[in-house]
Coordinates of C-alpha atoms and ligand atoms in Angstrom, one line a residue:
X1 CA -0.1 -12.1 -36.8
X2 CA 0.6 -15.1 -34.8
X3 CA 4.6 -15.5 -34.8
X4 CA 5.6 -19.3 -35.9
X5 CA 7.9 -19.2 -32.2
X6 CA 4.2 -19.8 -30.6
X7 CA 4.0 -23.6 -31.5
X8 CA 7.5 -23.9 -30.3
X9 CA 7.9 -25.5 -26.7
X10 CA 11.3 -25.0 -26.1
X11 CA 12.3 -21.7 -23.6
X12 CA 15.9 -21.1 -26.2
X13 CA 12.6 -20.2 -28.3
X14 CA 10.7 -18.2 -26.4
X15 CA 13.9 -16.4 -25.4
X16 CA 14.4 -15.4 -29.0
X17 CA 11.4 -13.0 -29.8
X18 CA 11.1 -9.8 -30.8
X19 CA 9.4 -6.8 -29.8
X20 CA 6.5 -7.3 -31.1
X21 CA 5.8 -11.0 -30.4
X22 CA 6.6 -10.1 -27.0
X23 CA 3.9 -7.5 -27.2
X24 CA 1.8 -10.3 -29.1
X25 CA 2.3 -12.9 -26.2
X26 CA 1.2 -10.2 -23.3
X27 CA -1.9 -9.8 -24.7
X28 CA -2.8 -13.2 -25.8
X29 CA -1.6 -15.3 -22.4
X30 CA -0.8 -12.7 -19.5
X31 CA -3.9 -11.8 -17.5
X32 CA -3.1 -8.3 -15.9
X33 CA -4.0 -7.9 -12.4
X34 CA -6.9 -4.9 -12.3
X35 CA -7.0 -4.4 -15.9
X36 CA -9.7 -5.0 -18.6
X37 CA -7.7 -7.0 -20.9
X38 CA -10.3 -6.3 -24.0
X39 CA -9.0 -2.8 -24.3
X40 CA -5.1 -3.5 -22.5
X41 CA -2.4 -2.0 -24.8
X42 CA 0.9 -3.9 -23.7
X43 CA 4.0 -1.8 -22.5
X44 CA 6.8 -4.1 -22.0
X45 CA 9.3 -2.4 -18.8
X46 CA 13.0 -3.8 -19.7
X47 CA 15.5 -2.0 -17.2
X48 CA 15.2 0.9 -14.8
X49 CA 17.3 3.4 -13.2
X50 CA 16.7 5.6 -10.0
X51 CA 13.6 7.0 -10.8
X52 CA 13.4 6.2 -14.4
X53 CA 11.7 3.0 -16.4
X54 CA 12.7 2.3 -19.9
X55 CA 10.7 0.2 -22.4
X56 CA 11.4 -2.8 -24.6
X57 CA 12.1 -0.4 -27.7
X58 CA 14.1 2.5 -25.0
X59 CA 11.9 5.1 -24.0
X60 CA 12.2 6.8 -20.8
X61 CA 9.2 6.9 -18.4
X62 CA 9.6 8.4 -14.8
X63 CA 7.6 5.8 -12.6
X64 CA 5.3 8.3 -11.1
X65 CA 3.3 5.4 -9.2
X66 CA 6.3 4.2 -7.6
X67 CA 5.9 0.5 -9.4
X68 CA 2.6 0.8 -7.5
X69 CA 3.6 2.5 -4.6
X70 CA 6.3 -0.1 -3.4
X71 CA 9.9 1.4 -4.5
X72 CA 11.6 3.5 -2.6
X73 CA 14.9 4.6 -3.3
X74 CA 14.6 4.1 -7.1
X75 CA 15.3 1.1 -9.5
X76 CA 18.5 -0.5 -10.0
X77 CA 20.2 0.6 -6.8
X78 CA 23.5 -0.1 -6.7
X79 CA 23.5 -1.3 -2.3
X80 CA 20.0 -3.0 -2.7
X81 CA 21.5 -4.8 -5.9
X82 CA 24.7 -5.6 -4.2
X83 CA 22.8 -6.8 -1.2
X84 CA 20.8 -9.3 -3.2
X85 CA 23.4 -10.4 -5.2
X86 CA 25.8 -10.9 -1.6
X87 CA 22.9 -13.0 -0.3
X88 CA 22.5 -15.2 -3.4
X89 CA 26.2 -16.0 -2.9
X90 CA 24.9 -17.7 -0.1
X91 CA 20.9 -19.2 0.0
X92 CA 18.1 -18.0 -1.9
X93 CA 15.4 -19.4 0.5
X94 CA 14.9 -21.7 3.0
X95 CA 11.3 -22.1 5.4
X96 CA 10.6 -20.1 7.9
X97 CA 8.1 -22.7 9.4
X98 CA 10.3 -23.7 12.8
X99 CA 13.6 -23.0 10.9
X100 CA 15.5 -19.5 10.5
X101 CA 18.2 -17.4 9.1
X102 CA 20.7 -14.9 10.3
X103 CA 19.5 -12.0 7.6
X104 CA 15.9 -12.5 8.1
X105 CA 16.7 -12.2 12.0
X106 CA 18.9 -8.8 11.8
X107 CA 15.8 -7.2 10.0
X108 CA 13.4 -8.5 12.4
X109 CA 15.4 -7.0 15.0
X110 CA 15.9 -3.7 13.2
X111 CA 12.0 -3.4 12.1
X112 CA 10.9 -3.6 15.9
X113 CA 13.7 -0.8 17.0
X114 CA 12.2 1.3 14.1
X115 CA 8.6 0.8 14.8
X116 CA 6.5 2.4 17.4
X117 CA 7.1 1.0 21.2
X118 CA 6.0 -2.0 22.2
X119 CA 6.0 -3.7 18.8
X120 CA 8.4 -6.9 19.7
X121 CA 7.2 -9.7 17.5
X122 CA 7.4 -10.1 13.7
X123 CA 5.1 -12.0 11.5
X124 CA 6.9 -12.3 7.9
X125 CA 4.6 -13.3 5.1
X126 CA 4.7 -12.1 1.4
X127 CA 2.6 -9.7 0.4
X128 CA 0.3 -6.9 1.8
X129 CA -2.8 -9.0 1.9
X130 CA -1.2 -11.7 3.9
X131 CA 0.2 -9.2 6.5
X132 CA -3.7 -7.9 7.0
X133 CA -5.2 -11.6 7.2
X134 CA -2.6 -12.4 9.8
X135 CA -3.4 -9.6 12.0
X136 CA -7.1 -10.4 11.5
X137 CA -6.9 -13.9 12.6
X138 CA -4.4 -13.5 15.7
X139 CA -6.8 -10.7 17.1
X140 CA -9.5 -13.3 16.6
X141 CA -7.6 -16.0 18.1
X142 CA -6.0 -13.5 20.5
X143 CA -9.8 -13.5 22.0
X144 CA -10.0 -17.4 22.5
X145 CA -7.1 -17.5 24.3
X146 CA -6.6 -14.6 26.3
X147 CA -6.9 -14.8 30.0
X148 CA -9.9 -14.3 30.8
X149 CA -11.3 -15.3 27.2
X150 CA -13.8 -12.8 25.5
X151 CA -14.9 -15.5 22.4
X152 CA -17.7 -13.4 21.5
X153 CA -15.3 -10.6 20.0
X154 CA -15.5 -12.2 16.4
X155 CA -15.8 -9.3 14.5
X156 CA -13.8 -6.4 12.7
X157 CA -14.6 -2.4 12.8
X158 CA -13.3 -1.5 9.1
X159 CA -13.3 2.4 7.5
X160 CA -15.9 3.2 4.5
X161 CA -13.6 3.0 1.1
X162 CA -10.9 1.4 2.8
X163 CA -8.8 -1.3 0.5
X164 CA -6.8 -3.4 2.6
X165 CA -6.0 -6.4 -0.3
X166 CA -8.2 -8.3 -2.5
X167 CA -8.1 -11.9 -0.9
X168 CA -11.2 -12.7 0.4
X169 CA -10.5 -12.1 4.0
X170 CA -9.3 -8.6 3.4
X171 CA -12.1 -8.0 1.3
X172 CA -14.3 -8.2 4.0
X173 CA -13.0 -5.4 5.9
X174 CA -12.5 -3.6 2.7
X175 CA -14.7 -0.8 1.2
X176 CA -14.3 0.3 -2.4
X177 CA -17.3 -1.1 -4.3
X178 CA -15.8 -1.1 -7.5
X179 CA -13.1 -3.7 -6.2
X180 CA -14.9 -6.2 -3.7
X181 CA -18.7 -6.1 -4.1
X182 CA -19.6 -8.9 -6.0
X183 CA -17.8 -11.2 -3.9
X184 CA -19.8 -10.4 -0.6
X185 CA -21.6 -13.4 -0.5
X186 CA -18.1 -15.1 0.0
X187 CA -16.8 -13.4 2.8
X188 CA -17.9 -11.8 6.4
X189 CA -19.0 -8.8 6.7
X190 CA -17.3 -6.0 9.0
X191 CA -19.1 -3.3 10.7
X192 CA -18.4 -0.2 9.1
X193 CA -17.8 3.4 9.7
X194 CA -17.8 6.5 6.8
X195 CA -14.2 7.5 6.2
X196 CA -13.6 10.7 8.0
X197 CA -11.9 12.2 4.8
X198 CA -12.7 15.8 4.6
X199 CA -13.3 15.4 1.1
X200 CA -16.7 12.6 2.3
X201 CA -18.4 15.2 4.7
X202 CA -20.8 17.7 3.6
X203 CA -19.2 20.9 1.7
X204 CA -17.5 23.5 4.5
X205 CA -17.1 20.7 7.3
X206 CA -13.7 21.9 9.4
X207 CA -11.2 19.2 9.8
X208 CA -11.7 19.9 13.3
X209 CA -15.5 19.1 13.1
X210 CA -15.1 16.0 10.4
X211 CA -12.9 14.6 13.1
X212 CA -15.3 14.9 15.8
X213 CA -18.4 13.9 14.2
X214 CA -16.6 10.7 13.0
X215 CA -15.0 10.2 16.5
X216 CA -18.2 9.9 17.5
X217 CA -19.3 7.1 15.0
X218 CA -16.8 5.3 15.9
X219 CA -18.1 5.5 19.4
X220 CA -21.6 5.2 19.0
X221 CA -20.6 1.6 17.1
X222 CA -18.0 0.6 19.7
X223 CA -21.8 1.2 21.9
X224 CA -24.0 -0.8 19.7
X225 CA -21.3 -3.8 19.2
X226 CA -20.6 -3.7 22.8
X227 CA -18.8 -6.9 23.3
X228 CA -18.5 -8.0 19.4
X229 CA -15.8 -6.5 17.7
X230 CA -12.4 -7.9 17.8
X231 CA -10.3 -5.2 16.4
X232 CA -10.5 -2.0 14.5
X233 CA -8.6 -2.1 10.7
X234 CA -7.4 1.2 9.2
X235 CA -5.2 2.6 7.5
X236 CA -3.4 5.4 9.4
X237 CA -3.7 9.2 7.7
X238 CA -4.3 8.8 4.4
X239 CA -6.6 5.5 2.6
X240 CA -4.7 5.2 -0.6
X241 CA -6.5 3.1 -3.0
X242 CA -10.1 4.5 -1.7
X243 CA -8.9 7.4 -3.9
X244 CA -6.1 9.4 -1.6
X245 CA -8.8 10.1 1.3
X246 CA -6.8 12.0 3.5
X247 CA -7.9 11.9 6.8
X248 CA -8.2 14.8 8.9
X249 CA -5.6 16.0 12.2
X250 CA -6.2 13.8 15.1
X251 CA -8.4 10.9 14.0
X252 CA -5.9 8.1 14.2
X253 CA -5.2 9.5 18.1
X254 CA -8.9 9.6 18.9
X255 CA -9.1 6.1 17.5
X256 CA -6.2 5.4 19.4
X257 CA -7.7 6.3 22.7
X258 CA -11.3 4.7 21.8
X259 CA -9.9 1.5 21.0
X260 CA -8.6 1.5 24.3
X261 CA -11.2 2.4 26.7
X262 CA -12.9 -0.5 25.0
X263 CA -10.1 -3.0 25.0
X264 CA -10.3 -2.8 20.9
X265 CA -7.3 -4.1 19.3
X266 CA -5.6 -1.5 16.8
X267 CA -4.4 -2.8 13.3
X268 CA -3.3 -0.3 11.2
X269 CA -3.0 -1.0 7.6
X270 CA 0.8 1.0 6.9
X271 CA 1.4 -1.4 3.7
X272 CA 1.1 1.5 1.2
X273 CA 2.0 4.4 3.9
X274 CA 5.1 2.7 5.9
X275 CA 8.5 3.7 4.8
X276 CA 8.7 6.7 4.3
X277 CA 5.7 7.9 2.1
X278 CA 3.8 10.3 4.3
X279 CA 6.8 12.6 5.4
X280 CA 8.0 10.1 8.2
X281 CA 9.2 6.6 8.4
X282 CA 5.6 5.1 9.8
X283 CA 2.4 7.4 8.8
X284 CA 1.2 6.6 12.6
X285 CA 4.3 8.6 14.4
X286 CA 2.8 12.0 13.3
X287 CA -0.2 10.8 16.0
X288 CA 2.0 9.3 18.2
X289 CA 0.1 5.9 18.1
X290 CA 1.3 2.5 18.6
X291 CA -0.8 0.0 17.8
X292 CA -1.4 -3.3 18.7
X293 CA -0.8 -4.9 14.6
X294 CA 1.3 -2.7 12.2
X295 CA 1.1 -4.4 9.0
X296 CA 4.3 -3.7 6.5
X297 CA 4.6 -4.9 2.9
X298 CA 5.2 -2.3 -0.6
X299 CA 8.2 -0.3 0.6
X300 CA 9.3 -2.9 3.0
X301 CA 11.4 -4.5 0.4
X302 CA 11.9 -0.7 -1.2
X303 CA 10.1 -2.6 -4.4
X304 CA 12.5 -4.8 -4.8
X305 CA 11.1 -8.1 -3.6
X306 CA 7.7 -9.4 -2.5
X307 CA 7.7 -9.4 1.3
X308 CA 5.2 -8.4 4.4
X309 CA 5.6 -8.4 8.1
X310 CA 3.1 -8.2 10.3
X311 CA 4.3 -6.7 13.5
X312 CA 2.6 -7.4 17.2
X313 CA 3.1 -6.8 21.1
X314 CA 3.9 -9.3 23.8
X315 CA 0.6 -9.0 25.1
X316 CA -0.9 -10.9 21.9
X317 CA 2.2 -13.4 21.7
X318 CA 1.8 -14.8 24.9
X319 CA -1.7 -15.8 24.6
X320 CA -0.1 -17.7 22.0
X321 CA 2.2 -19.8 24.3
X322 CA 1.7 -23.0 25.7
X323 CA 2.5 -26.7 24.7
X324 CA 1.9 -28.1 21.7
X325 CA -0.8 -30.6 22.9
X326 CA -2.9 -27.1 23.9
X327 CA -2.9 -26.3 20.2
X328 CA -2.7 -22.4 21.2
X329 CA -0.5 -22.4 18.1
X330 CA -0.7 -19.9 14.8
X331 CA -1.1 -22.0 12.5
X332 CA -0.6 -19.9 9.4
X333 CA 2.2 -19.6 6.8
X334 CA 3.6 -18.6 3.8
X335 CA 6.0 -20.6 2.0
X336 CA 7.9 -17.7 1.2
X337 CA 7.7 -16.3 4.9
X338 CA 10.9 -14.6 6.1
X339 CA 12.5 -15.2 2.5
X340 CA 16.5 -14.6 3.2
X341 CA 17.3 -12.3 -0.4
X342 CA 13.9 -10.3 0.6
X343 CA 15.2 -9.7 4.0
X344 CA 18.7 -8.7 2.9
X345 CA 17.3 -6.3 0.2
X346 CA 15.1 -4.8 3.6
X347 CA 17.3 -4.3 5.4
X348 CA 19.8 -2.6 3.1
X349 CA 17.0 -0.5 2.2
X350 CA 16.7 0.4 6.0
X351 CA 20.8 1.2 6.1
X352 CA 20.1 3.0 3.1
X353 CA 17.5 5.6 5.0
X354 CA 19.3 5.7 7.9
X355 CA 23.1 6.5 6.1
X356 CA 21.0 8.7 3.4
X357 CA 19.3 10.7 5.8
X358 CA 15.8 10.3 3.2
X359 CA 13.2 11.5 5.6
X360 CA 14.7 14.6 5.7
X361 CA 16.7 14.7 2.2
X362 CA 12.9 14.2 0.6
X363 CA 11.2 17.3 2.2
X364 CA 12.4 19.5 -0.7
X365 CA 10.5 17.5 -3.2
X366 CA 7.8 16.6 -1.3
X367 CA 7.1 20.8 -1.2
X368 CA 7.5 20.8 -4.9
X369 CA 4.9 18.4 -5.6
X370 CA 2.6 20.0 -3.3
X371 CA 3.5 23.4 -4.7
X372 CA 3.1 22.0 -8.4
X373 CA -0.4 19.9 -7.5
X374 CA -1.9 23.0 -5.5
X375 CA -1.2 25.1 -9.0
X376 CA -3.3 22.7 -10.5
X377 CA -6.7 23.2 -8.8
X378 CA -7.3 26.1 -10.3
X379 CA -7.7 24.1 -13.6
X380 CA -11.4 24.1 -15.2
X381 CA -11.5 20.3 -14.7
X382 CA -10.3 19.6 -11.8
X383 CA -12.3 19.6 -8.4
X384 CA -10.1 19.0 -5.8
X385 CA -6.6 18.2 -5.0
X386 CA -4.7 16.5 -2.2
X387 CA -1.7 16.0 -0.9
X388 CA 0.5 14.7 2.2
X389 CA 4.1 13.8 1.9
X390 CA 5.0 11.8 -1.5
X391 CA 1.5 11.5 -2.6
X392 CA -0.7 13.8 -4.3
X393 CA -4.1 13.3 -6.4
X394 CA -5.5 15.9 -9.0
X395 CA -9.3 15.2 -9.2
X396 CA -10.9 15.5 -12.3
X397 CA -14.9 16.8 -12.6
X398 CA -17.0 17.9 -15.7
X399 CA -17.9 21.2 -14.1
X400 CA -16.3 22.7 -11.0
X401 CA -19.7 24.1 -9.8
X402 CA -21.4 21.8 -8.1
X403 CA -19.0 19.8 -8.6
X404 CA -20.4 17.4 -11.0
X405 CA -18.1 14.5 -11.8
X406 CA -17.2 12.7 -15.0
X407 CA -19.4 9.9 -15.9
X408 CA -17.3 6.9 -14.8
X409 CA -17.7 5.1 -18.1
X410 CA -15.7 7.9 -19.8
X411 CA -12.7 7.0 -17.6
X412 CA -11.4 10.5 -17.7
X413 CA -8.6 9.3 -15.3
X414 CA -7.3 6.2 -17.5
X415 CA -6.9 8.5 -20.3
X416 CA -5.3 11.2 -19.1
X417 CA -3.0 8.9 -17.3
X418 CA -2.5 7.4 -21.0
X419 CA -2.0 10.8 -22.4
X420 CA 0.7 11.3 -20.0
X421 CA 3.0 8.5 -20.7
X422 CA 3.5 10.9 -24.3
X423 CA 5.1 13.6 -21.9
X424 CA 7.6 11.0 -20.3
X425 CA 5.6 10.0 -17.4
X426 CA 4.1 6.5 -15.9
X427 CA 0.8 7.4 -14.2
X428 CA -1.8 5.2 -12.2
X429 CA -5.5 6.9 -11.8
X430 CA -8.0 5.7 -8.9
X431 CA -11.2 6.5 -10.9
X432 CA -11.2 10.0 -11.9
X433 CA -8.0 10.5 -9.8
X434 CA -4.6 11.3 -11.6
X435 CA -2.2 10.1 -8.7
X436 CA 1.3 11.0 -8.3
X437 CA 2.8 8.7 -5.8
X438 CA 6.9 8.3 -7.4
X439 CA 9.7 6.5 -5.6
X440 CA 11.2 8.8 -2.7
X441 CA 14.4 9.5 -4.2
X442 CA 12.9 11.7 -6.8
X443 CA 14.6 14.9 -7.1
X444 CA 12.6 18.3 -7.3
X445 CA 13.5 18.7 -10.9
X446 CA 11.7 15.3 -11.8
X447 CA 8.6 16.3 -9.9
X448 CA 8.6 19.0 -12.1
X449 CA 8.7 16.2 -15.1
X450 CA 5.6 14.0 -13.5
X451 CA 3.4 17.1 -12.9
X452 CA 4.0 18.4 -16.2
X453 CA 3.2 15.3 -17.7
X454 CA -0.2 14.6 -15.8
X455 CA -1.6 18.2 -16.7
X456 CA -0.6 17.9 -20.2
X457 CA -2.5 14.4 -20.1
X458 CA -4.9 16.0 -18.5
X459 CA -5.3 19.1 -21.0
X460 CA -5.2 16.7 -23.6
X461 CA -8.2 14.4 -22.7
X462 CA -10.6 16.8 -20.2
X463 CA -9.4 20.8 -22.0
X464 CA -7.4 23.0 -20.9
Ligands
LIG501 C1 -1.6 -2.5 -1.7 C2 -2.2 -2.5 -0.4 C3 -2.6 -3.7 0.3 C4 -2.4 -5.0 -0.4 O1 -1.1 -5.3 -0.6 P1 -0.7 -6.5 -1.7 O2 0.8 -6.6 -1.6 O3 -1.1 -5.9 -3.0 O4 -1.5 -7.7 -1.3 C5 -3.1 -3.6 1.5 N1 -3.3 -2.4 2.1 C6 -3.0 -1.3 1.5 C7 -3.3 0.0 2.3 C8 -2.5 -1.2 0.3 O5 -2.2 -0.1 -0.4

């Protein structure tokens, strides 16, 4: 039933309604990003709380996909509030384009003491996207201008079911089918590798030997491009929205060191791993890799704020320099770029892990959750499960022999993520993947919550 506040113009109107026309209104005007709208069942968020998310009518949901793997130290922080509120007292926003700010300069300076050596020069830009397509085009335009030039290195080296945005730059280095294929024809296309996942090689590879043999694709398309390939995109240990592919030991360092010998730049893709989510602040310090682009965006802002930075070396920057009139310029923005309340909540966020202790205060529930997920794969439906750090994915298969999966239209994952909310829990899948991926402040006794809530979603829609 239409309310009568639809005709109304006025925003005192809108402002009025109920629950329901609320719910009424999302359906009918909102367009929600990756979602079928034909069969989308509104759930209106009102407030949060640490880990929690309460709904328009009060329930409680723990937000076991972190608000889509951006917060960090839980919702409605008392510092990251204050900090926002502190900055609004004096500007909201103001350009970045030739113009700058104390608070967005403090957390430049911080981000580059934090990051991996050699990392001296910021990029800010909004969103996780943006922070890839502005590493892809300064290592292309790095090429033109470097002394001595190598303008034949136009292309990118990209990781099979890698998702590094959805613009149509980063969809050309991206690999998930079900996201970007239709719009090939509108983008480049990158040269690609398999992803050296254990779970992609043939059934008994080693770790040790997955590494190798896909060490050795890399290589053998380093050979064949000789000369081509401006930089290599990946992201570092684990590809998240591929369908939590975790890479095996000693792939990002073999990359690393192949990059090298062939003068390859690096980007790695840290937007959904940065900050904390694999164990340690940036997913490529367990490798001891610095790269030559470290892109930043979800937890950069602990989920507060939409904000990306793309961090770079001098080496790049100065290929950059010269006078106007040489038009050796970057000439790329965002208007947002840099936004002053974005970089105060960042870098209150970053006080907050440093006087918090996190890393190390978030060990005991990261080894719950991969206690709790590990009980899980003995389950009749699920096929695999895996883990590192704050993330874990339960995946779900008709029959364990073989395995055979789910047919994809049944959208076993959806469901039982649906089932879940029942049992107090907000779930994302990634196909048949039930993904738990909360806010690092969790404690172990709400991991407990989240994984009891995915396998009683799961019992409920695959059978116990
Ligand atoms: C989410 C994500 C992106 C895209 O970030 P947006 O802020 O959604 O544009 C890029 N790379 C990875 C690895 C991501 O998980």
């Amino acid at each position: 039933m239409p309310s009568p506040l639809v005709s109304s113009q006025s925003v005192a109107a809108v402002r009025q309604a109920d629950a329901a026309t609320l719910a009424d209104w999302d359906r009918t005007h909102v367009w929600h990003a990756f979602t079928q709208m034909a069969e989308y069942e509104p759930l209106l968020i009102e407030r949060g709380e640490g880990a929690a998310l309460f709904d328009i009518d009060g329930n409680r949901y723990l937000d076991g996909s972190a608000s889509m793997w951006c917060n960090v130290h839980g919702h409605h922080h008392p510092r990251l509030d204050r900090a926002a509120r502190e900055q609004l007292e004096k500007v909201a926003h103001c350009t970045n384009l030739g113009l700058s700010n104390p608070v967005t300069v403090q957390l430049a300076k911080r981000l580059t003491e934090i990051a991996p050596a050699g990392l001296e020069k910021v990029f800010f830009s909004d969103d996780g996207a943006t922070a890839i397509e502005v590493a892809l085009k300064m290592a292309f335009q790095f090429w033109r201008q470097a002394s001595p030039a190598e303008p034949t290195r136009q292309r990118f080296l990209s990781i099979g079911e890698a998702y590094h945005g959805d613009t149509l730059g980063t969809i050309g280095v991206g690999g998930v089918a079900r996201f970007g294929s239709i719009f090939g024809s509108l983008t480049y296309d990158a040269i690609r590798v398999p992803s050296p996942a254990v779970c992609r090689q043939p059934k008994g590879m080693t770790p040790e030997d997955a590494c190798r043999r896909s060490l050795e694709q890399v290589a053998a398309a380093f050979e064949a491009h000789r000369g081509e390939i401006a930089a290599v995109v990946m992201e570092p240990i684990v590809q998240a929205a591929g369908g939590i592919l975790v890479h095996p030991p000693g792939f990002l360092h073999g990359m690393r060191e192949l990059t090298r010998a062939h003068d390859i730049l690096l980007i790695l893709d840290e937007v959904a791993m940065g900050f904390g989510r694999t164990g340690t602040m940036f997913a490529c310090e367990q490798e001891d890799v610095a790269p030559d682009f470290l892109c930043l965006a979800k937890g950069l802002t602990a989920g507060y704020l939409p904000m990306a930075a793309t961090l770079t070396t001098e080496r790049i920057w100065n290929a950059f320099l010269g006078s106007a009139a040489e038009r050796k310029t970057f000439f790329h923005g965002h208007t947002y770029g840099g936004n002053p309340l974005a970089a105060a909540v960042s870098l209150e966020s970053l006080a907050i892990f440093e006087d918090e202790q996190l890393i190390e205060r978030m060990q005991p529930s990261i080894e719950r959750l991969h206690e709790r997920v590990a009980a899980l794969a003995d389950h009749p439906h699920v096929g695999d499960v895996r883990t590192r750090g704050m993330i874990a994915a339960i995946e779900l298969v008709a029959d364990r022999s073989g395995p055979t999966p789910y047919d994809p239209s049944e959208a076993r994952g959806m469901r039982s993520c649906l089932a879940a909310r029942k049992h107090g829990a907000l779930l994302r899948p990634l196909g048949d993947n039930v993904v738990i991926m909360p806010p690092l402040c969790v404690t172990p006794e709400e991991i407990d919550t989240l994984c009891n809530a995915a396998e009683a979603g799961i019992n409920e829609v695959c059978g116990g």
